[in-house]
CSV table of C-alpha atoms in Angstrom, one decimal:
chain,number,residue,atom,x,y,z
A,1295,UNK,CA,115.3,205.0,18.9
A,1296,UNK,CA,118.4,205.3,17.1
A,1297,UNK,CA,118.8,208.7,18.5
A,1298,UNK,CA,118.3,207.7,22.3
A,1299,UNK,CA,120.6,204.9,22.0
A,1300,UNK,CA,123.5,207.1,20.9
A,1301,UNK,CA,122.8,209.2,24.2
A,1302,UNK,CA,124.3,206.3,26.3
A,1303,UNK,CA,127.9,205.7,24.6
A,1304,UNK,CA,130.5,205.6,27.1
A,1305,UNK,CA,131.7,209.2,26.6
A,1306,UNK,CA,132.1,209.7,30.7
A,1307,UNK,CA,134.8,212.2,30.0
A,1308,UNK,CA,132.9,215.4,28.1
A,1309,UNK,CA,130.1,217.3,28.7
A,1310,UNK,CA,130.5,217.6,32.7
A,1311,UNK,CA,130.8,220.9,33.0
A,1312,UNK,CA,127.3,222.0,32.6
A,1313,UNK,CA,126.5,218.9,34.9
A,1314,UNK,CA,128.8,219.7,37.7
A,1315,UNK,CA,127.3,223.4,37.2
A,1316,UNK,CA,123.8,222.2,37.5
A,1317,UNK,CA,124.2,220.2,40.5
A,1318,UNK,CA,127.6,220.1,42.3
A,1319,UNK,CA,125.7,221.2,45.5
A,1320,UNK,CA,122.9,218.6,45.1
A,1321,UNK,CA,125.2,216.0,44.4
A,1322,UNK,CA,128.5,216.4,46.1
A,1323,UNK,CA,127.3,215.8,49.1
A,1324,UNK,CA,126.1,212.3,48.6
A,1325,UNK,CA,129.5,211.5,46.2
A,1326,UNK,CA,132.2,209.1,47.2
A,1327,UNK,CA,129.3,208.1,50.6
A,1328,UNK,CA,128.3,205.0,48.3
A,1329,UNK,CA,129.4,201.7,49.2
A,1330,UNK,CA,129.0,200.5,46.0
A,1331,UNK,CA,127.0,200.4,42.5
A,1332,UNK,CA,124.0,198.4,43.5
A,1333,UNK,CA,124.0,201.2,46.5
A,1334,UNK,CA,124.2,203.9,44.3
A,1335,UNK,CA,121.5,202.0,42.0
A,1336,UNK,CA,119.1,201.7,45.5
A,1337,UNK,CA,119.4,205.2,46.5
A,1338,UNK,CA,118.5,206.5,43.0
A,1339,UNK,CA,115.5,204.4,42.5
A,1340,UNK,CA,114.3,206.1,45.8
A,1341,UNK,CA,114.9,209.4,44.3
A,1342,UNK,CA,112.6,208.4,41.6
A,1343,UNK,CA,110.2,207.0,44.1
A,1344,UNK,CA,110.2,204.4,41.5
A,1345,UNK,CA,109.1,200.6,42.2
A,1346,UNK,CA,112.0,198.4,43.0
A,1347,UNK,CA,109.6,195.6,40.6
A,1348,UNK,CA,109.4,197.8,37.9
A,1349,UNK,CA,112.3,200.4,37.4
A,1350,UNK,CA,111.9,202.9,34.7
A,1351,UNK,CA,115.7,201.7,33.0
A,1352,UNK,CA,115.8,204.4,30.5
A,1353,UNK,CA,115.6,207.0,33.6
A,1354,UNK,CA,117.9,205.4,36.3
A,1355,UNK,CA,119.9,204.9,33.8
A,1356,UNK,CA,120.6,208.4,32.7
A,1357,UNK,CA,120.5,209.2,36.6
A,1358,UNK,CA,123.7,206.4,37.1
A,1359,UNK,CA,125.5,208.0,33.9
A,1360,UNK,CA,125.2,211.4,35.1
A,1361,UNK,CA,126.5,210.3,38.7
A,1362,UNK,CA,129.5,208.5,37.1
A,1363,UNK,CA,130.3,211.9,34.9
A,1364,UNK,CA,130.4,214.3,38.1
A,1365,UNK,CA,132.2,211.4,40.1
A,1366,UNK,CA,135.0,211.3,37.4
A,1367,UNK,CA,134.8,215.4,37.0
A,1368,UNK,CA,135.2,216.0,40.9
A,1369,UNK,CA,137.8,213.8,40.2
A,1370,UNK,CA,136.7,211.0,42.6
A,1371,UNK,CA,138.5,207.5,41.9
A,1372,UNK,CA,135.3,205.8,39.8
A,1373,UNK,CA,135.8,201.8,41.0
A,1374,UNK,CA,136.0,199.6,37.6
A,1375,UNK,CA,133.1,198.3,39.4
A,1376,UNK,CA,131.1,201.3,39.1
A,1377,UNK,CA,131.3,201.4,34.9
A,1378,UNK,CA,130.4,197.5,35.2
A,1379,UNK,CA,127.2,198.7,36.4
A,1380,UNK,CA,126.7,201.2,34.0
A,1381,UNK,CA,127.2,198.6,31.0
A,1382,UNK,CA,125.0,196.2,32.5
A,1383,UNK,CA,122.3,198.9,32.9
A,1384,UNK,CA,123.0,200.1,29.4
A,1385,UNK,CA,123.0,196.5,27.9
A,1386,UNK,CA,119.7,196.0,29.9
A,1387,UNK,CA,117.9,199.2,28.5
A,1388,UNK,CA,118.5,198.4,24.8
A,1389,UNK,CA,117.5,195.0,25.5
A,1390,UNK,CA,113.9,196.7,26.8
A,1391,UNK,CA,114.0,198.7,23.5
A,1392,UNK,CA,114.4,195.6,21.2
A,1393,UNK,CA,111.0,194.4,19.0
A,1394,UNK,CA,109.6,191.4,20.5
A,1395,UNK,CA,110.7,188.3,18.5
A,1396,UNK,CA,108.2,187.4,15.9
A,1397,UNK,CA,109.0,184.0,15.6
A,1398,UNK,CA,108.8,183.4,19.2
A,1399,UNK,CA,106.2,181.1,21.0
A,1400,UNK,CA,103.3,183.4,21.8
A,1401,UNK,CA,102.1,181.7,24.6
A,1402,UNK,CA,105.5,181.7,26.2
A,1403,UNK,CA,106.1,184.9,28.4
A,1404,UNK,CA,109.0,186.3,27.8
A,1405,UNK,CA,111.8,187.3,30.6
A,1406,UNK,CA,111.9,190.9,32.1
A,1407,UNK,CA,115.3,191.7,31.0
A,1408,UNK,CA,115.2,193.7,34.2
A,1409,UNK,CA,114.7,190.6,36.1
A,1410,UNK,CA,118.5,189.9,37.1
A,1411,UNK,CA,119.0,193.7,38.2
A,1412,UNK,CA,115.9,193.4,40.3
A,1413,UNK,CA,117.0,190.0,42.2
A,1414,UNK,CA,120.4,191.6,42.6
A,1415,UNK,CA,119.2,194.9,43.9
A,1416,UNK,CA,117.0,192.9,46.7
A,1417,UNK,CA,119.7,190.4,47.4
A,1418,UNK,CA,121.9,193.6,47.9
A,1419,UNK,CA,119.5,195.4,50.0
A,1420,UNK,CA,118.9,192.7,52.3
A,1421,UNK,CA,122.2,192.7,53.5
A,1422,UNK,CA,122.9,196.5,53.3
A,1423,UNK,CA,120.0,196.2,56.2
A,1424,UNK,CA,122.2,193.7,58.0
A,1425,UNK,CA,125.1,195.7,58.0
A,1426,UNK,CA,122.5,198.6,59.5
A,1427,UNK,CA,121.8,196.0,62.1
A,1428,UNK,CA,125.2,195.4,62.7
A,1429,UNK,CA,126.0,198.8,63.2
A,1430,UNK,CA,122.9,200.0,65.9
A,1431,UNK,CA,124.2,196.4,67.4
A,1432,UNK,CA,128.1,197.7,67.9
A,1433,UNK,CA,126.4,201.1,69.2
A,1434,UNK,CA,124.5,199.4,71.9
A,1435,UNK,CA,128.1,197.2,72.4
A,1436,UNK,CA,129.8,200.1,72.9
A,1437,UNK,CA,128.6,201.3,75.7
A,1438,UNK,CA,128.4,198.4,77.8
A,1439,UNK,CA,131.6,197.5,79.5
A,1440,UNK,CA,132.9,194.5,81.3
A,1441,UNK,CA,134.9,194.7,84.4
A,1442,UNK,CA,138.7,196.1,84.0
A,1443,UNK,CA,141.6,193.5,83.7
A,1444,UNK,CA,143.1,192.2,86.8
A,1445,UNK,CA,146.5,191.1,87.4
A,1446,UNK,CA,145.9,187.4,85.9
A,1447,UNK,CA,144.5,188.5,83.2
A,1448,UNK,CA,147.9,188.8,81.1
A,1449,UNK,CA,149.0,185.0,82.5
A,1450,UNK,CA,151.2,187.2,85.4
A,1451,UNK,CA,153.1,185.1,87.5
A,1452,UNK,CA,151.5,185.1,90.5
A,1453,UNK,CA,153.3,187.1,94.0
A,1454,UNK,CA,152.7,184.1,96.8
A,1455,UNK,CA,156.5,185.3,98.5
A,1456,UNK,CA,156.8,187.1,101.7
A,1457,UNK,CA,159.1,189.3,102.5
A,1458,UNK,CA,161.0,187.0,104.1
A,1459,UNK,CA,161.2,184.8,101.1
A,1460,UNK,CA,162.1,188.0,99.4
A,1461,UNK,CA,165.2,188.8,102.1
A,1462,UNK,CA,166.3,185.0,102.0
A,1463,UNK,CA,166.3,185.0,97.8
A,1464,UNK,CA,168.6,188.3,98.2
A,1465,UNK,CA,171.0,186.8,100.7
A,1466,UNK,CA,171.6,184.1,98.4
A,1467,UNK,CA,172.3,186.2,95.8
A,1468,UNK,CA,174.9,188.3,97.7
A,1469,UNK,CA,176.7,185.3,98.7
A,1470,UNK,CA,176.7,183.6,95.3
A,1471,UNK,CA,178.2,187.1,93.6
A,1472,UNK,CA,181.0,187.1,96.2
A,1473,UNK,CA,182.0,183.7,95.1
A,1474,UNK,CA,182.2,185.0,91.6
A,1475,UNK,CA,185.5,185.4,90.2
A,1476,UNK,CA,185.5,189.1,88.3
A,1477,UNK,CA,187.6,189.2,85.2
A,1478,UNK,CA,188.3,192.5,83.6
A,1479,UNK,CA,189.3,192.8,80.5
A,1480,UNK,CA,191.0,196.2,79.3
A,1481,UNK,CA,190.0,197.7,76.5
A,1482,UNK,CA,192.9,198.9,74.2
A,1483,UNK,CA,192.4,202.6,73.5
A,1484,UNK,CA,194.7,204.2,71.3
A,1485,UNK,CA,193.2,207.4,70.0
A,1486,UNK,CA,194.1,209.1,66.7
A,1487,UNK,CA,196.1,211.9,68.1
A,1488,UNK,CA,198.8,209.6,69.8
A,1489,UNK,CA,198.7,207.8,67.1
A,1490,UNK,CA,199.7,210.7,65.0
A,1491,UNK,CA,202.4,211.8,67.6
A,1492,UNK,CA,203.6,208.4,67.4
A,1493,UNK,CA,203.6,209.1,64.0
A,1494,UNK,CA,205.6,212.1,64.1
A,1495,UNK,CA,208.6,210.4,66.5
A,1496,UNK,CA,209.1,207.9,64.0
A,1497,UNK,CA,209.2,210.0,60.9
A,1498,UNK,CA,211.5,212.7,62.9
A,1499,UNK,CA,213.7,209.6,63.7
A,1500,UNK,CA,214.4,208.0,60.9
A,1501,UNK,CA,214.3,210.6,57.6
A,1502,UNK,CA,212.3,207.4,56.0
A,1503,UNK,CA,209.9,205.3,57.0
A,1504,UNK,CA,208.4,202.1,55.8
A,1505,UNK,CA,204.8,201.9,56.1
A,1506,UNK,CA,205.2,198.3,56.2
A,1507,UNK,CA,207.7,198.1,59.5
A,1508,UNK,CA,205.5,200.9,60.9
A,1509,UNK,CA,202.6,199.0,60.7
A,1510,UNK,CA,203.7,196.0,61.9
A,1511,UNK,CA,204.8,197.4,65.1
A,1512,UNK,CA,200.9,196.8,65.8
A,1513,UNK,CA,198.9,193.8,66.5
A,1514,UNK,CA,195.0,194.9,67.5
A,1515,UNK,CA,192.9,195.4,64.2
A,1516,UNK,CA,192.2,198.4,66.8
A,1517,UNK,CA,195.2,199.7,66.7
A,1518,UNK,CA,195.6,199.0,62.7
A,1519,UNK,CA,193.0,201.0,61.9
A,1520,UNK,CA,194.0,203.9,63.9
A,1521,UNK,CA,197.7,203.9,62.5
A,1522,UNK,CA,196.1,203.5,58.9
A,1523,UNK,CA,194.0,206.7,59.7
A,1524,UNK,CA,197.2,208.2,61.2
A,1525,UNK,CA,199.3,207.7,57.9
A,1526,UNK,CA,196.3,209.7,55.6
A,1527,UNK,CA,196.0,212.6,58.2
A,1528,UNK,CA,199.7,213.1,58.2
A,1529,UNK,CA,200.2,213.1,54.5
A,1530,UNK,CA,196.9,214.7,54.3
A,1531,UNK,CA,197.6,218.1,56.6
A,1532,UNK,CA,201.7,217.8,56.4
A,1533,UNK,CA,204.8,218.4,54.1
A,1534,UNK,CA,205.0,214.3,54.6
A,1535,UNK,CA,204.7,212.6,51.5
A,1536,UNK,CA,204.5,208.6,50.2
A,1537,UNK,CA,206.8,207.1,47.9
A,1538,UNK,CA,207.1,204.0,46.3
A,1539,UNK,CA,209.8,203.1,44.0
A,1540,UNK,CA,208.3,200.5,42.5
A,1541,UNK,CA,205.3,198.8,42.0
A,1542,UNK,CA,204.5,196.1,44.5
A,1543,UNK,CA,207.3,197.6,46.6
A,1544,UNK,CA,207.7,199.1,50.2
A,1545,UNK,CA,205.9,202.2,50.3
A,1546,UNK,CA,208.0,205.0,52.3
A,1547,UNK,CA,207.3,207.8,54.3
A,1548,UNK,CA,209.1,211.0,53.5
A,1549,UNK,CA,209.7,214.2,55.2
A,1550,UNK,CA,209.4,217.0,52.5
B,1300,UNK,CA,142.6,178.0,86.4
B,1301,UNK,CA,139.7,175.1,86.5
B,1302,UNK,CA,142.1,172.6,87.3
B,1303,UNK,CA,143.0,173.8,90.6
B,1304,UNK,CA,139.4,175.0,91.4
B,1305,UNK,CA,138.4,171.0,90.6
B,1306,UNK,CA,140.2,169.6,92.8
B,1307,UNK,CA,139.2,171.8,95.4
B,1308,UNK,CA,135.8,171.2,94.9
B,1309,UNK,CA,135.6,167.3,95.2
B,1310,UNK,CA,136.8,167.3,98.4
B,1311,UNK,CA,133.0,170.3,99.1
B,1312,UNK,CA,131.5,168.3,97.1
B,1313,UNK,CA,128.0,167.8,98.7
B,1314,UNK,CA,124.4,169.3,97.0
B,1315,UNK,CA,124.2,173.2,96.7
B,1316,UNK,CA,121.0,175.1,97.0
B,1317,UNK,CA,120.2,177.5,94.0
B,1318,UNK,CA,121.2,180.3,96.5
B,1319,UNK,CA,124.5,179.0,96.7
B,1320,UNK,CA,125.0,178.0,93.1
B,1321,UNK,CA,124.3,181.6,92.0
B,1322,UNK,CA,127.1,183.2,94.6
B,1323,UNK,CA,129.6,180.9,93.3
B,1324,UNK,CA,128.6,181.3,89.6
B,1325,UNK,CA,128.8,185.0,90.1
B,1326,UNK,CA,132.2,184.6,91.6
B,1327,UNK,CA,133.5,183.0,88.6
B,1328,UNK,CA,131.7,185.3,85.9
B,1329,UNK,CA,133.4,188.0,87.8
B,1330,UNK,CA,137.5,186.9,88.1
B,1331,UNK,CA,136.7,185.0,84.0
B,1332,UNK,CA,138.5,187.6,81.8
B,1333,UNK,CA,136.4,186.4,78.8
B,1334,UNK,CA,132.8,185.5,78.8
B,1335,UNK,CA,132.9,182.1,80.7
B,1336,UNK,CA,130.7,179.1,79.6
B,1337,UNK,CA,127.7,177.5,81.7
B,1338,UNK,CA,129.7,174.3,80.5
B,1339,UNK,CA,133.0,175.7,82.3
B,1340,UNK,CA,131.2,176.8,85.5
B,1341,UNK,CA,129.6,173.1,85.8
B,1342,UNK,CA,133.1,171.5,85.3
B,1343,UNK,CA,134.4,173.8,87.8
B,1344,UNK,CA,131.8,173.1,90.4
B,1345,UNK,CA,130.9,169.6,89.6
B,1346,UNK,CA,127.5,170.5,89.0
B,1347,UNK,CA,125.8,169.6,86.3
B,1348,UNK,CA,125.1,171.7,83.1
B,1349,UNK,CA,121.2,172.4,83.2
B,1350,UNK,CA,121.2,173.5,87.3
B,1351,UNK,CA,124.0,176.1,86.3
B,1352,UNK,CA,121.5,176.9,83.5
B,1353,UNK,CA,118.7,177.7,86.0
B,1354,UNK,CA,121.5,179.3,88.5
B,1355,UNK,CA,122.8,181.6,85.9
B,1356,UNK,CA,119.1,182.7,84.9
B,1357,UNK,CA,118.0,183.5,88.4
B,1358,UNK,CA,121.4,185.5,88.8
B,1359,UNK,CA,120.7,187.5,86.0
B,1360,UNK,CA,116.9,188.1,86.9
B,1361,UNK,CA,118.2,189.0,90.4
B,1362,UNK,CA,120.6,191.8,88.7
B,1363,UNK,CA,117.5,193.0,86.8
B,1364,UNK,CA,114.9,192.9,89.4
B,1365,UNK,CA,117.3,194.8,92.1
B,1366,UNK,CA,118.2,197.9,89.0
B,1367,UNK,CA,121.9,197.1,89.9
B,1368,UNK,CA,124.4,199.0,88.1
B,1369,UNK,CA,126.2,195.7,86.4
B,1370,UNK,CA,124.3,193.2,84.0
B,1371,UNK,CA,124.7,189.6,84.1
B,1372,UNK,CA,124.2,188.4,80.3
B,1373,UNK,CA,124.8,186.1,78.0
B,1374,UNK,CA,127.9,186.8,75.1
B,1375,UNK,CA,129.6,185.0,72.6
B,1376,UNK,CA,127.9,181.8,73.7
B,1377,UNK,CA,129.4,182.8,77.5
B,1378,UNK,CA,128.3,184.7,80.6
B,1379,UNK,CA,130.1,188.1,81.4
B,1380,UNK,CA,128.9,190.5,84.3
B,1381,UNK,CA,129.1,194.0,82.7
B,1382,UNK,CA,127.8,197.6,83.5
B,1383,UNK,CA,124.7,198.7,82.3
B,1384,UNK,CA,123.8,200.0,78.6
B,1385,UNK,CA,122.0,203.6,80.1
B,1386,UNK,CA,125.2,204.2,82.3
B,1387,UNK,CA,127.5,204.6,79.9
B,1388,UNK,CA,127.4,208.3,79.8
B,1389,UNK,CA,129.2,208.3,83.2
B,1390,UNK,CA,131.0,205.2,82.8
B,1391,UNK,CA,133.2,206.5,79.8
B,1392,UNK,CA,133.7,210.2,82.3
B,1393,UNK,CA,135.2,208.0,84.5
B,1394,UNK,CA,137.1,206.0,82.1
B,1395,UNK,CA,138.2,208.7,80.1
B,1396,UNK,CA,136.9,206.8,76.6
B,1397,UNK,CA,135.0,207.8,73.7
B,1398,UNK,CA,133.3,204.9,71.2
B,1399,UNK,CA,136.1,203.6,69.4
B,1400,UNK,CA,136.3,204.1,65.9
B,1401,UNK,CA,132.9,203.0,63.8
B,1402,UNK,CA,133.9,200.6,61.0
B,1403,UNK,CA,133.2,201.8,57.3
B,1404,UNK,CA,129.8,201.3,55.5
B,1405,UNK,CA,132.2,198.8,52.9
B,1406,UNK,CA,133.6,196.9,56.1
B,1407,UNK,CA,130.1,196.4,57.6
B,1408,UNK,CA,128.3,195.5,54.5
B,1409,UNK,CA,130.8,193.5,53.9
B,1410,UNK,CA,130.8,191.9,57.4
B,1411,UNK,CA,127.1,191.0,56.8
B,1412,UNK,CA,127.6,189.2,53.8
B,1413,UNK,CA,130.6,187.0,55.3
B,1414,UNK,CA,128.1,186.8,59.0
B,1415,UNK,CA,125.1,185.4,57.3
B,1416,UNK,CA,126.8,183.6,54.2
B,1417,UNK,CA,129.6,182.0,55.7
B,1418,UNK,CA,131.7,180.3,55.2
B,1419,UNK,CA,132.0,182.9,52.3
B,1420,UNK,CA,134.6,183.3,49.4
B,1421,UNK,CA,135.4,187.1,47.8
B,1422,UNK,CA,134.1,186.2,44.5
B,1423,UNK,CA,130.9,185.2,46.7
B,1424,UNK,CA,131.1,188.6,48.3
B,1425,UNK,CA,131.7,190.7,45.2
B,1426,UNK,CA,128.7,189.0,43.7
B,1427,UNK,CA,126.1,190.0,46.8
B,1428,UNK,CA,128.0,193.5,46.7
B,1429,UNK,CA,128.6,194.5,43.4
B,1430,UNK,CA,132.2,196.0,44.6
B,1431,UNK,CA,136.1,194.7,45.4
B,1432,UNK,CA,136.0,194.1,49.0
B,1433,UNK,CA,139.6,194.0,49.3
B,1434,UNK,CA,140.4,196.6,51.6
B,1435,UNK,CA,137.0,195.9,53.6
B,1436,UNK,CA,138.3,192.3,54.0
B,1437,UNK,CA,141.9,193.6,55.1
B,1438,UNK,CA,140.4,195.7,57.5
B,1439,UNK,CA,138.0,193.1,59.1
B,1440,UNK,CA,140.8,190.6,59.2
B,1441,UNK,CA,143.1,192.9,61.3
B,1442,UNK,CA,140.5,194.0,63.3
B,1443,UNK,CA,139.8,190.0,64.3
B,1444,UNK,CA,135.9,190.0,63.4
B,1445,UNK,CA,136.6,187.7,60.4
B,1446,UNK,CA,139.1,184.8,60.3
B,1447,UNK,CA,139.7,182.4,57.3
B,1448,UNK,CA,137.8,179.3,57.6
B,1449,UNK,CA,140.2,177.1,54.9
B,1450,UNK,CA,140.4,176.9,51.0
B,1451,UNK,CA,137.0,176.1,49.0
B,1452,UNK,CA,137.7,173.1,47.2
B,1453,UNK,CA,136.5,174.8,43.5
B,1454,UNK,CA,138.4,175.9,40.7
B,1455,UNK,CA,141.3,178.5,41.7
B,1456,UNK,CA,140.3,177.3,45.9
B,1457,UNK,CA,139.7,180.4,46.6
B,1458,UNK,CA,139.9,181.0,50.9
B,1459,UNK,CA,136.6,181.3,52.7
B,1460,UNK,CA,136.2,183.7,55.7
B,1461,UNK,CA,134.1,183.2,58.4
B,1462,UNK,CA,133.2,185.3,61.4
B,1463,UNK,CA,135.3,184.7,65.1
B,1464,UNK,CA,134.4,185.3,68.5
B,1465,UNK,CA,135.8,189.1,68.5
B,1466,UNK,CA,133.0,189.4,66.2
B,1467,UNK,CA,129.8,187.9,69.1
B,1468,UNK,CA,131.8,190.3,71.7
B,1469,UNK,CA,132.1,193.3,69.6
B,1470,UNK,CA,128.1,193.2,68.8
B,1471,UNK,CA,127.4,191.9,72.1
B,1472,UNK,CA,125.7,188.6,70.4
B,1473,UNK,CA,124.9,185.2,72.0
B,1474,UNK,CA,126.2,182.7,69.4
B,1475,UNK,CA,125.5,183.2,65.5
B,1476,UNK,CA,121.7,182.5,66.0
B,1477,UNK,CA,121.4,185.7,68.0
B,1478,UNK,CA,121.2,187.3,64.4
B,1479,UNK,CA,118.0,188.6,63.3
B,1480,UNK,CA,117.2,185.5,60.1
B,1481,UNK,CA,118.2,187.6,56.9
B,1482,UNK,CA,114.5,186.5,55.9
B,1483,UNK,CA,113.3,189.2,58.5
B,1484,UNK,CA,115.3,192.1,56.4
B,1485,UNK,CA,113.9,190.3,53.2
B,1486,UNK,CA,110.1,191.2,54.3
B,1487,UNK,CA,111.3,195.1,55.4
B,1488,UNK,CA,112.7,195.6,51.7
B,1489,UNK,CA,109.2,194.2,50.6
């Protein structure tokens, strides 16, 4: 007994090899399709061709184990759900193994440790039929079809107008845009090359130039920006160079 | 739409035949963009419920008995003229569809559990299933079959989901009752 119980510790991780060799074509193919323990538990009880009232634990059990092992060593996500399963089924077989309690009211008929398993299993299947009914039912669904959608369908405003109604709406509209008063408004465009040329007249006019009075002879942020761009590219690319004397004080242009 | 069509109709109002009832019936069945009520239609006509009843079932029988093409039937507790089941073949040519895609064996088991149990909590659903229905429950909820019927007034109220009217169209079911009783799949286990 001892020996047989040590069979079923939780050692998922070794001894797959020779399991995945043995079987990987038998059982791949069904791997990863179950929908959950208890189907995983249905489907090998049918294998067994076992009774659903009277499953042989010790057997299904090994079966579950040895399902879990080649799930983990194809390397198949094994839900926590799954190894819930196999404790219960383990926890349920050693509880089948157990002596009888001596002490215990003879008359009284003990509880099939099984018991639980077997009114979750049928609980389980009854619905795992439903969903089978469900499914044939969406078949049939889907090849039915209701009419297309008309133009209502989508709450469309509905079209009573004429084309007169449509001619006498446009005529009101021309007349109500030549009443409008237009207003354009120019956009300032300076662009960084007459900036820069700007640039250049000033610098060649005066032998210094203060940023600060060059900069003020703007007022768009536009503009700003532009001049600001102006001053770096200059400096950048030319024998121009910034001083400043001090700190906090004017900074000057310079002609190298 | 029936607001309009009722006023109309006191000013006709005056006693229909059965013949009559059914043309007009079928007239609304066919411009109703969802499956239309018996209720609706006798509003609409001023009729009352249980002759719309009868006029509605000798529609349908007169679709049957002539082969038409179209079906008049009975969906998500309304009436909805549609094309024949055998036609589709054709139907889909024309149409240029293939069946949409099937839900998952997780999304439908898990759609059984929350048709038949609801209103139904995950911890409810995990304990019929055995497995997280998370993702099945995501899926369902996008897909509008399920909708959350409020919070189950137990420790950590947990939200219940129910089943919606998408779901009665999308299996083509009358109302809720239109299920097979889950006692039926209890005896084919046994």
């Amino acid at each position: 007994m001892q020996e047989e119980l040590e069979q079923y510790t939780f050692d998922f991780l070794t001894e797959t090899a020779e399991i995945v060799a043995e079987s990987r074509d038998e059982l791949s193919i069904r791997i990863g399709e179950f929908a959950g323990p208890l189907d995983l538990l249905l489907y090998l009880i049918r294998q067994e061709q076992a009774n659903i009232f009277d499953i042989p634990i010790a057997r299904i059990t090994d079966e579950y184990l040895r399902y879990i092992r080649l799930m983990k060593s194809l390397d198949i996500a094994v839900a926590a759900d799954f190894l819930v399963m196999a404790a219960q089924l383990i926890e349920v077989k050693s509880k089948m193994l157990l002596p009888r309690d001596p002490f215990a009211d003879p008359e009284e008929v003990a509880e099939d440790p099984r018991q639980e398993l077997v009114d979750r299993l049928l609980e389980y299947e009854k619905y795992k039929s439903a969903a089978q009914m469900l499914y044939e039912k969406a078949t049939i669904e889907q090849a039915v079809f209701p009419r297309g959608k008309i133009e209502s369908d989508e709450n469309n405003a509905e079209i009573s107008a004429t084309v007169f109604d449509l001619i006498t709406i446009f005529q009101k509209i021309v007349e109500r845009q030549k009443e409008k008063i237009t207003m354009e408004i120019e956009r300032d465009e300076v662009s960084l090359a007459d900036m820069i040329k700007r640039l250049h007249a000033r610098i060649l006019e005066h032998a210094e130039l203060s940023l600060a009075s060059f900069f003020e002879e703007f007022d768009t942020r536009r503009e700003l920006v532009t001049a600001f761009i102006a001053v770096l590219e200059v400096v950048r690319t030319e024998s121009v160079k910034l001083v400043q004397k001090k700190t906090f004080d004017d900074i000057i242009l310079k002609r190298v | 739409m029936s607001e309009e069509a009722t006023e109309t109709a006191v000013e006709t109002k005056q006693a229909r035949g059965t013949g009559e009832l059914m043309a007009l019936a079928e007239a609304l069945i066919f411009v109703a963009d969802e499956p239309i009520t018996a209720r609706t239609i006798a509003d609409v006509l001023e009729e009352d419920k249980a002759s719309v009843e009868a006029a509605l079932q000798a529609l349908r029988e007169e679709y049957d008995n002539r082969e038409s093409g179209l079906q008049v039937r009975e969906v998500a507790g309304g009436w909805q003229i549609a094309t024949r089941t055998e036609l589709h073949e054709y139907v889909r040519q024309f149409l240029k569809t293939r069946p949409s895609a099937k839900l998952s064996i997780a999304a439908l088991e898990t759609l059984a559990v929350i048709a038949y149990k609801q209103p139904v909590t995950v911890p409810e659903i995990l304990e019929i299933r055995g497995v997280q229905s998370a993702s099945a429950i995501k899926t369902l909820l996008e897909k509008r079959l399920i909708v959350t019927k409020g919070h189950k007034e137990t420790v950590g109220r947990p939200m219940q989901y129910g089943t919606s009217k998408e779901f009665l169209i999308h299996f083509g079911l009358k109302d809720l009752s239109d299920l097979p009783s889950v006692e039926d799949f209890e005896d084919l286990v046994q």
